[in-house]
XYZ file of C-alpha atoms in Angstrom:
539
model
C 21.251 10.272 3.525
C 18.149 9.958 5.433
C 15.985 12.903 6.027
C 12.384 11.361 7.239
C 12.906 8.937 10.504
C 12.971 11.284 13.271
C 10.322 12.455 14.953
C 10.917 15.898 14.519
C 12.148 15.091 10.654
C 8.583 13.797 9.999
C 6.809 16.679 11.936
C 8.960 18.714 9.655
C 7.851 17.200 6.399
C 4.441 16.976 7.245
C 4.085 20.626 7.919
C 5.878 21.136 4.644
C 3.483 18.969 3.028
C 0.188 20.695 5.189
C 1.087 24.084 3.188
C 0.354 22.991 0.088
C -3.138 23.414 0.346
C -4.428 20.621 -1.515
C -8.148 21.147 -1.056
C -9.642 18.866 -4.200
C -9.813 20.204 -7.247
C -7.672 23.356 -6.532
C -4.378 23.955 -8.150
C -2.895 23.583 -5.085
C -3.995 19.826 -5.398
C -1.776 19.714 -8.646
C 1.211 21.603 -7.285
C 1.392 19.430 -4.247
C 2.053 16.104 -6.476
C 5.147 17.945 -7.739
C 6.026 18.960 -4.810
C 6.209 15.380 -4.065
C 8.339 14.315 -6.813
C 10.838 16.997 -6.434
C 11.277 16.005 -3.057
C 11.567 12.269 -3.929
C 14.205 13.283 -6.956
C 16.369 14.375 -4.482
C 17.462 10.905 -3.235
C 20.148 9.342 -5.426
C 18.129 6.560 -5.936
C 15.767 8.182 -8.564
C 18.246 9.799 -9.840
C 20.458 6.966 -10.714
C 16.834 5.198 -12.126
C 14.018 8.542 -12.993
C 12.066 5.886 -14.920
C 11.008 4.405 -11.378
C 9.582 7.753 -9.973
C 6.476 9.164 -11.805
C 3.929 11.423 -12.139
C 1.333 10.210 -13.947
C -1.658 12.626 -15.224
C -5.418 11.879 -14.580
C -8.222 12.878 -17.615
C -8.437 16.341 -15.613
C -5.069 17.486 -15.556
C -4.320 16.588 -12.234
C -1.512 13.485 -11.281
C -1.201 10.541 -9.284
C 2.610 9.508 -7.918
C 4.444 6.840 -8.078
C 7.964 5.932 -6.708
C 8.948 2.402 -7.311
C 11.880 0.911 -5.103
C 13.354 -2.310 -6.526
C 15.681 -4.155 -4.080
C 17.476 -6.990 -6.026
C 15.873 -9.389 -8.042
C 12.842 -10.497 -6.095
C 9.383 -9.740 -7.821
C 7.359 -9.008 -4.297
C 5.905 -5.961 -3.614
C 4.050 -4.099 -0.994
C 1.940 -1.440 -2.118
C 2.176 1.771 0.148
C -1.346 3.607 -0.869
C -1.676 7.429 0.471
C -4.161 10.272 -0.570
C -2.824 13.659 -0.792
C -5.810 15.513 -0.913
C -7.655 17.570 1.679
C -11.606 18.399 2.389
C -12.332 22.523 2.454
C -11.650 25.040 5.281
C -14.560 26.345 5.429
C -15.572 25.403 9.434
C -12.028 26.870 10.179
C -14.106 30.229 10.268
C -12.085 33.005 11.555
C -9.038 30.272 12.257
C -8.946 29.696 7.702
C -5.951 31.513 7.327
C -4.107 29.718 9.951
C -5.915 26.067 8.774
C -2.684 25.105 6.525
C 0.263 26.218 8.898
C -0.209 23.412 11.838
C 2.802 25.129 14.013
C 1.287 28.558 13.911
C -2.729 27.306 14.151
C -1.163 25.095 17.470
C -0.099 28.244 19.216
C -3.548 30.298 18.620
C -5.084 26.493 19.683
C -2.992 27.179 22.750
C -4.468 30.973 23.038
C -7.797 30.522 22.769
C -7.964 26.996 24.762
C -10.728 27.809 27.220
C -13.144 28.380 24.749
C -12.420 25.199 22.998
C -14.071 22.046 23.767
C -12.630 19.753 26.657
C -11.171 16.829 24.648
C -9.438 19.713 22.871
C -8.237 21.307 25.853
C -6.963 17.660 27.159
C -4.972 17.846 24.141
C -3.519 20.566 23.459
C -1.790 20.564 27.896
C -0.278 17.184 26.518
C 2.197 19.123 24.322
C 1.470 16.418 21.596
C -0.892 17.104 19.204
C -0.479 19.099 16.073
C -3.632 20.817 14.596
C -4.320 21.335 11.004
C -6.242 20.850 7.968
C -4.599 17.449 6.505
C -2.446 16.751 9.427
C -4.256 13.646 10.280
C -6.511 12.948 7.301
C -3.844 11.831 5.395
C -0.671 13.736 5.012
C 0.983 11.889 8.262
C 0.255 8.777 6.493
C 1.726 10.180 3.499
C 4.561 11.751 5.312
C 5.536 8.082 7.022
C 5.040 6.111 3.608
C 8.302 8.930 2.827
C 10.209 7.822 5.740
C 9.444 4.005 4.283
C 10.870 5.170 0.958
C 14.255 6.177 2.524
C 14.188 2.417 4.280
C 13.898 0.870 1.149
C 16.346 2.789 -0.675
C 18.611 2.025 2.169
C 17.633 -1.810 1.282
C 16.267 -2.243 4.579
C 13.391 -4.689 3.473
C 13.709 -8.147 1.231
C 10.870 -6.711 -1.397
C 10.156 -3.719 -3.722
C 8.573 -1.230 -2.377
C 5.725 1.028 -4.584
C 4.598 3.950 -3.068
C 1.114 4.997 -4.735
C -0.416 8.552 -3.973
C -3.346 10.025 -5.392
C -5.364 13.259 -5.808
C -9.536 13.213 -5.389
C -9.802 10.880 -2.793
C -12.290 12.962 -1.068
C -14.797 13.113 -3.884
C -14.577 10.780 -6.366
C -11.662 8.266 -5.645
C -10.501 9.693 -9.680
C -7.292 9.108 -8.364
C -7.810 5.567 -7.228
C -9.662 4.641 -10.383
C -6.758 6.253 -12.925
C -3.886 4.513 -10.459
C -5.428 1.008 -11.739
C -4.286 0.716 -15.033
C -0.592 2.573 -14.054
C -0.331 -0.349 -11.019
C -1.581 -3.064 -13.851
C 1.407 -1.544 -16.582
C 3.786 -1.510 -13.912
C 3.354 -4.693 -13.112
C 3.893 -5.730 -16.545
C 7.212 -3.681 -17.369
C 8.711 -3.985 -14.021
C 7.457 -7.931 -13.315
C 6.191 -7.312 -10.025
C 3.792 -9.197 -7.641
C 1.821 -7.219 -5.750
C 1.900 -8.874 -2.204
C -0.030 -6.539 -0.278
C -1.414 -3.127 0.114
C -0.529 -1.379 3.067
C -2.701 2.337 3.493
C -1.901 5.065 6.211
C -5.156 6.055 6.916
C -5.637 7.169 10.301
C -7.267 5.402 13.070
C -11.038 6.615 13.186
C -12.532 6.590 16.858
C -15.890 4.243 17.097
C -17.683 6.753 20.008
C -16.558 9.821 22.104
C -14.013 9.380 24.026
C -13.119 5.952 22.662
C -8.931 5.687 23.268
C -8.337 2.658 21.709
C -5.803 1.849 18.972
C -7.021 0.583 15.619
C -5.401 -1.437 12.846
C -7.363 -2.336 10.050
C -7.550 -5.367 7.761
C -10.295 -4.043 5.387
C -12.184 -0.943 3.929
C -16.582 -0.068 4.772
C -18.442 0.469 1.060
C -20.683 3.093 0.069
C -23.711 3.623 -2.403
C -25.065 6.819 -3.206
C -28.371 6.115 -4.514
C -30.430 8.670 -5.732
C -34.086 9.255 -6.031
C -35.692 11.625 -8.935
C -38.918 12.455 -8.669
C -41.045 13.620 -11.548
C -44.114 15.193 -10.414
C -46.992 16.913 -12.359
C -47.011 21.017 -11.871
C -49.822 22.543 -11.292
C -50.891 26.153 -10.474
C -50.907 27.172 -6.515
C -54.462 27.426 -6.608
C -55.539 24.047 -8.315
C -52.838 22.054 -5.704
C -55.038 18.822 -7.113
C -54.205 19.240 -10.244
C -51.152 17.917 -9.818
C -48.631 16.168 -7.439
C -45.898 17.932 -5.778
C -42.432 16.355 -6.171
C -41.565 18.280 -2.820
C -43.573 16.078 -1.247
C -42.939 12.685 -2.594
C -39.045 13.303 -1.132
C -40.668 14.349 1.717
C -42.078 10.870 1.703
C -38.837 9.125 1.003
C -37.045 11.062 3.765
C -39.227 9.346 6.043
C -39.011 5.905 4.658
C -34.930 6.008 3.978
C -33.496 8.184 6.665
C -32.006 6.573 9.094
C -33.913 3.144 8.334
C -32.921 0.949 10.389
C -33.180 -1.843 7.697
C -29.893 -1.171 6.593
C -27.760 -1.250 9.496
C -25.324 -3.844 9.506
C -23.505 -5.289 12.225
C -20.353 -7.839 11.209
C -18.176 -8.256 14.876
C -17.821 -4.994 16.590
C -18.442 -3.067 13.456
C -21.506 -1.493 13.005
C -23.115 0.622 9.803
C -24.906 3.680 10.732
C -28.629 3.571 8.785
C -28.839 6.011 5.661
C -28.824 9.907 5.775
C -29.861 12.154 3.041
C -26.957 13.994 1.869
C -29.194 15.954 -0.815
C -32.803 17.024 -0.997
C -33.980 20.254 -3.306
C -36.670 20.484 -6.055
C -34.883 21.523 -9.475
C -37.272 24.759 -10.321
C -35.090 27.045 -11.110
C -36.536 30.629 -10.425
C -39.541 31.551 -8.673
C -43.004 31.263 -9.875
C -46.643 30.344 -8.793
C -46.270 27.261 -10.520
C -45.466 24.394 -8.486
C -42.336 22.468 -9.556
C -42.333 19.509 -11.508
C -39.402 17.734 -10.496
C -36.909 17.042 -7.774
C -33.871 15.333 -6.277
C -32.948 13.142 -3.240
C -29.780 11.610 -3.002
C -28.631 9.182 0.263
C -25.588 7.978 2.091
C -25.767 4.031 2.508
C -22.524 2.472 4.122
C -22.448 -1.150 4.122
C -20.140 -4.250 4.978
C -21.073 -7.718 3.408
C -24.720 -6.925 1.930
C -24.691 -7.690 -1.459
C -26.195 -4.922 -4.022
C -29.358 -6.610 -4.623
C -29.851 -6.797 -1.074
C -29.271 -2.830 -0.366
C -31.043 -2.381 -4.224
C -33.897 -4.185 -2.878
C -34.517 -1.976 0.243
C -33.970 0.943 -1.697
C -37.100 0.135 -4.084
C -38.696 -0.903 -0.880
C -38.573 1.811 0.582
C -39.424 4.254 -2.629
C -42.775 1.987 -2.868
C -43.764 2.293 0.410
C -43.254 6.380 -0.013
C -45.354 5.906 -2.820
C -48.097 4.605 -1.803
C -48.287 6.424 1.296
C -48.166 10.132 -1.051
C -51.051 8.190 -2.908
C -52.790 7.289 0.316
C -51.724 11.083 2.044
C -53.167 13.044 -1.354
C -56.461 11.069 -1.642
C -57.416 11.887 2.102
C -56.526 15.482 1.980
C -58.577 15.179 -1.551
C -61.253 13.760 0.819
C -61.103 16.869 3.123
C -60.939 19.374 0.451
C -64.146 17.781 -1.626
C -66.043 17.724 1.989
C -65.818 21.759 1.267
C -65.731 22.219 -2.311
C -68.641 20.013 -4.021
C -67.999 19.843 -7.639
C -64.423 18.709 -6.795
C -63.388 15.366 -7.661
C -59.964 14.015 -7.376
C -57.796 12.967 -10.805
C -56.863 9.447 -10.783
C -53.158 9.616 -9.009
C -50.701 6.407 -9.151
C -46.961 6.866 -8.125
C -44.932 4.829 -10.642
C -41.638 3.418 -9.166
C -38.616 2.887 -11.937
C -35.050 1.897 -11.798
C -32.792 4.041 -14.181
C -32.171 1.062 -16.748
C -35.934 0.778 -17.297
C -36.138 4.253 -17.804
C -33.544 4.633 -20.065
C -35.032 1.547 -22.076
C -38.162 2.876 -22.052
C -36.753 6.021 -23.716
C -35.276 3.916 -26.488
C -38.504 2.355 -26.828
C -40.056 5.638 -27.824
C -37.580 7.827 -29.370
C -34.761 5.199 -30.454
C -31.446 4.570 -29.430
C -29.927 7.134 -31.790
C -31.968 9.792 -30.415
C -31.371 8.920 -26.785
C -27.594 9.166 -27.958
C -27.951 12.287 -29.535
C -29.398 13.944 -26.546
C -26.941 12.752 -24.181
C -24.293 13.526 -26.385
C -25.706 17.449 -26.140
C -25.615 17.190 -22.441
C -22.391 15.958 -22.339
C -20.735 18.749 -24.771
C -22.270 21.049 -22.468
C -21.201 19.410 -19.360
C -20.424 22.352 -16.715
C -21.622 20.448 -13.370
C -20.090 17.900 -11.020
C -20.913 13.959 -11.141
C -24.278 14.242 -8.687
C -25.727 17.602 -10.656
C -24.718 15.919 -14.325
C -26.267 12.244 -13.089
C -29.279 14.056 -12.246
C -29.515 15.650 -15.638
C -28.708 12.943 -17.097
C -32.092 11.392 -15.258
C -34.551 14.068 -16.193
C -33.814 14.325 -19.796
C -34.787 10.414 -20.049
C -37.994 11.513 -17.931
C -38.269 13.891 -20.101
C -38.563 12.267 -22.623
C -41.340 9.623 -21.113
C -43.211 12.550 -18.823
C -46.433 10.322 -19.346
C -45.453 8.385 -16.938
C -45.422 10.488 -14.028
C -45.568 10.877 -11.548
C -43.158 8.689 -11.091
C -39.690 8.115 -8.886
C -36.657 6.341 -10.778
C -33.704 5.750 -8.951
C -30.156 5.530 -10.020
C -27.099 5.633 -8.680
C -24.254 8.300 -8.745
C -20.107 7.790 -8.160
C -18.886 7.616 -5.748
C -19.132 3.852 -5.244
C -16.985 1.423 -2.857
C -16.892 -1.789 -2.836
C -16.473 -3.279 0.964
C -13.438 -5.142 1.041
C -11.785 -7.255 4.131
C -8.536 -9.326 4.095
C -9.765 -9.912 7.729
C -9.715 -13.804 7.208
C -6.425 -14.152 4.810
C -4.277 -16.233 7.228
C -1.038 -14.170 6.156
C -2.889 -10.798 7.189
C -3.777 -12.527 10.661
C -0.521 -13.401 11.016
C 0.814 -10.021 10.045
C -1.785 -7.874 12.313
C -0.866 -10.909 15.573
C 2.922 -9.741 15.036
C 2.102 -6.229 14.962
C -0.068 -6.178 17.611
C 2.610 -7.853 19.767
C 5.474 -5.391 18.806
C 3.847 -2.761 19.708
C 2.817 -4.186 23.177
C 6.260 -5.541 23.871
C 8.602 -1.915 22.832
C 5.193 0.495 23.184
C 3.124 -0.717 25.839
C 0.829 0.307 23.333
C -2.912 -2.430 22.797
C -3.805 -2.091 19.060
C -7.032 -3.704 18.058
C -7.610 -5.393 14.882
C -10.924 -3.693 13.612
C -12.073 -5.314 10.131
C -13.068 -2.635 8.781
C -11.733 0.716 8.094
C -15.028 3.105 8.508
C -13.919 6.405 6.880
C -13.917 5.129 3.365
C -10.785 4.620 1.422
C -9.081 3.309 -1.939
C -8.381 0.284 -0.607
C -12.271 -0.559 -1.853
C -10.409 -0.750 -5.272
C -8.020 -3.238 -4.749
C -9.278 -5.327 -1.703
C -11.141 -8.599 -1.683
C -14.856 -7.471 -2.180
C -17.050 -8.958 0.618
C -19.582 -9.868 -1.045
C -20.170 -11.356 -4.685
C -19.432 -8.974 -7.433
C -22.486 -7.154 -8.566
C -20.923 -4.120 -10.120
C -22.758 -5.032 -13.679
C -26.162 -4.149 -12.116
C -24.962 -1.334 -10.150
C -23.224 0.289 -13.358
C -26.316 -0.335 -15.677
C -28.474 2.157 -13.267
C -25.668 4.413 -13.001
C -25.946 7.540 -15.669
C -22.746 8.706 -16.218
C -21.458 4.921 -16.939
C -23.112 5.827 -20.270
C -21.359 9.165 -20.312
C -17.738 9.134 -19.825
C -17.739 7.287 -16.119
C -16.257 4.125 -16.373
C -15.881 1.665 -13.232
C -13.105 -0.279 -13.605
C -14.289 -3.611 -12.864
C -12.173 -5.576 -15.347
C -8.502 -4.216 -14.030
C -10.156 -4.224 -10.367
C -10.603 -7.588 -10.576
C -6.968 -8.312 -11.887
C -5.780 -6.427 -9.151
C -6.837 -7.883 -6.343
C -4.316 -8.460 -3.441
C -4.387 -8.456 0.340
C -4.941 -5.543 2.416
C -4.086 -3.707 5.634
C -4.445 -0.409 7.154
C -1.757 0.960 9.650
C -1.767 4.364 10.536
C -1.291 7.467 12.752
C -3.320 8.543 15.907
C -5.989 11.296 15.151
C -8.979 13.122 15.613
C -11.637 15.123 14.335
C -10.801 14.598 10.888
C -12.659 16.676 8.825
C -13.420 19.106 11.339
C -11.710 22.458 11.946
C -10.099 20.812 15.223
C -8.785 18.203 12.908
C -5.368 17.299 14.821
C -2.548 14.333 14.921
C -0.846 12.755 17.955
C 2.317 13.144 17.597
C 4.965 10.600 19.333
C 3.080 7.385 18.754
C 2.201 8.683 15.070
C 6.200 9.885 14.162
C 8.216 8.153 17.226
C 6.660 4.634 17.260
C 4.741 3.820 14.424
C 7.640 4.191 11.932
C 9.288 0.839 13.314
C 6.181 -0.983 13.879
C 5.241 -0.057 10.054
C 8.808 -1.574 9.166
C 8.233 -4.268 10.862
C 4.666 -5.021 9.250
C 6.803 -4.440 5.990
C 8.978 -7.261 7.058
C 6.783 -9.441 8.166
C 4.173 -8.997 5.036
C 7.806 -10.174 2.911
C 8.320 -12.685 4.691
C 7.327 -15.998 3.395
């Protein structure tokens, strides 16, 4: 019996699966997975063959799911990847309590429509839109890679069918990175080849207003470099006497933020430049001592640069902040000894590090068994997340070499993706040409192929990288890839297979007006999913 192909079946199920408010890292997160596989242990299917349907537990205690559909004897398989994990409520404000109940947080939508903004209002007189946290970033994915399922237990498609959903998506891709090995084992013990993998995230707008339809045939990447600065204190009234690590990120904020250096344009797709996503000194009560060190950490999305290339900018731009806090001091140095005339300024030169030479530096000094020995202490005392601990990490090494400063080391922090693109595989042309003529011919619906999915997605894990694998260099300057973190390069790298993106009409994802379109998400896209399925089998 089939319970997920109607429309209102799927707007059912997706509200079901909108309650469980799987905000990352909550319990909810945890309880929503076996929510999941109670729901899929209902078909006969897994009952006649549990060993296909799985929960399978990440280092945390959280799970990933997977339901394996085997039809016949043929070894091809397509991939369905989801997320099932949501960003906060906070911006829901007054709305929170409604945020995870899209039926109910609709209605008050519908109450309070004149003071909502006039996209919304467009919306909500359609009668088709459904608001909630999760309800387009990615549950209705999730919800139609369930009405897929049911297809394929019904033997609808001339392949097996894996459907893959993970937890942590929204932070640290966790998820993504323990699903490698389980898709590499399953592989093994079930004999599979993995033909494709097929995601549901939804379509992301390019600009206001922009009402196109998107398909995808690859995923953007992301760094998240991060800058420490180790200054010298000094007292507030001998400023001289030392150099302010407040200002040397002041410095780097103007060299990195949105630099255009790093845009990217491939096609239509364009990167936005860098933005500092963190930027705080690490004193940690108040004093009249100026603080010694401090933190900057930046957003860089990219689509075929290589990591030398972005690397390079990066330490291109922390020189250039360098020398202009050298050049910025030694004039205000000038000013000051115009008034005070025994005053003469300290020699003052900005040192500019990558993490690996830091850390060999500290090996240099102290050994590598003491290095080890202080990390280790860090690490049994661990009670941050990945950005806080990576920055620890950092300043113990400078701590350990504080001659050097002032100085500013950078180093990387997860999460990392790799940009990946399928966009030239011949079969994925082929594929997305089909598509996008189905859906003209029984939709009157235009989809545009768009290389590359922009909101980030675990697709980066499994894709064809775009440009030649660096990771070695990138994981050397990463902390925590000495301290637990491992990137999966190896299995990655095993794993590769074609990809695609087809999913539901949104918008504002991640935003408290966060809302799915409802009849070409649940009424059309079902069958034009199917019949991507069927075309990506067919040989």
């Amino acid at each position: 019996m089939k319970n997920w192909q109607t429309k209102e079946q799927l707007t059912d199920l997706l509200c079901s699966l909108v309650e469980h408010q799987s905000i990352t890292g909550s319990n909810a997160e945890i309880a929503l997975a076996e929510y999941m596989h109670h729901l899929l242990m209902q078909k006969n299917y897994f009952q006649n063959n549990p060993d296909h349907l799985n929960l399978h537990p990440l280092a945390d205690g959280r799970h990933l799911l997977t339901a394996l559909v085997k039809n016949g004897v043929s070894s091809d398989t397509i991939i369905l990847l989801s997320h099932f994990d949501v960003v906060g409520i906070d911006d829901y404000g007054s709305l929170g309590n409604l945020a995870f109940y899209p039926r109910e947080l609709t209605k008050e939508m519908e109450a309070i429509k004149d003071r909502l903004p006039q996209a919304v209002q467009s919306d909500l007189s359609s009668g088709e839109w459904l608001f909630g946290r999760g309800s387009m970033d990615m549950k209705a994915g999730l919800t139609l890679h369930f009405s897929m399922i049911e297809r394929a237990i019904a033997g609808e498609f001339n392949g097996n069918i894996l459907l893959v959903s993970v937890p942590d998506e929204e932070v640290n891709s966790l998820g993504m990175v323990t699903a490698l090995p389980v898709l590499e084992q399953l592989q093994q013990e079930e004999q599979l080849t993995y033909t494709a993998c097929l995601n549901g995230e939804p379509m992301f707008s390019k600009y206001p207003g922009d009402t196109n339809y998107y398909v995808y045939a690859g995923s953007i990447g992301k760094m998240l470099p991060g800058f420490y600065c180790y200054g010298k204190a000094s007292h507030v009234g001998e400023p001289f006497a030392g150099i302010n690590p407040n200002l040397m990120t002041s410095f780097l904020s103007q060299q990195l933020e949105l630099n255009e250096a790093f845009i990217e344009k491939i096609g239509d797709e364009v990167t936005p430049p860098p933005i500092s996503l963190m930027q705080r000194d690490l004193k940690e009560e108040y004093s009249v001592q100026t603080p010694h060190t401090a933190i900057s950490m930046f957003n860089v999305l990219f689509l075929k640069q290589s990591f030398d290339q972005i690397n390079g900018k990066l330490l291109e731009g922390a020189e250039a902040a360098a020398r202009k806090v050298e050049k910025y001091v030694y004039a205000k140095a000038s000013h000051f000894a115009d008034v005070a005339d025994d005053f003469t300024m300290p020699d003052l030169h900005v040192r500019v590090m990558m993490y690996d030479e830091l850390y060999k530096e500290a090996v240099k000094r102290h050994g590598a068994n003491e290095v080890k020995r202080r990390e280790n202490l860090l690490v049994s005392q661990r009670d941050t997340g990945d950005r806080d601990f990576s920055t620890l990490l950092v300043q113990e090494l400078a701590s350990m070499c504080k001659d050097l400063a002032p100085m500013i080391i950078l180093f990387y922090s997860p999460p990392f993706y790799p940009a990946v693109s399928s966009y030239d595989d011949p079969r994925i042309r082929q594929v997305m040409d089909h598509v996008k003529t189905y859906t003209k011919e029984h939709y009157s619906k235009k989809l545009t192929v768009s290389e590359f999915f922009t909101g980030l997605s675990d697709l980066s894990f499994v894709g064809p990288a775009t440009a030649e694998s660096q990771l070695q260099q990138l994981t050397v300057n990463m902390p925590l890839q000495h301290n637990g973190f491992l990137f999966p390069e190896d299995v990655m790298k095993q794993l590769t297979m074609p990809i695609l993106n087809i999913g539901p009409l949104g918008k504002d994802p991640h935003q408290w007006t966060e809302r799915l379109e409802l009849t070409y998400s649940f009424d059309y896209l079902p069958a034009i999913l199917t019949e991507a399925i069927h075309q990506l089998f067919d040989k």
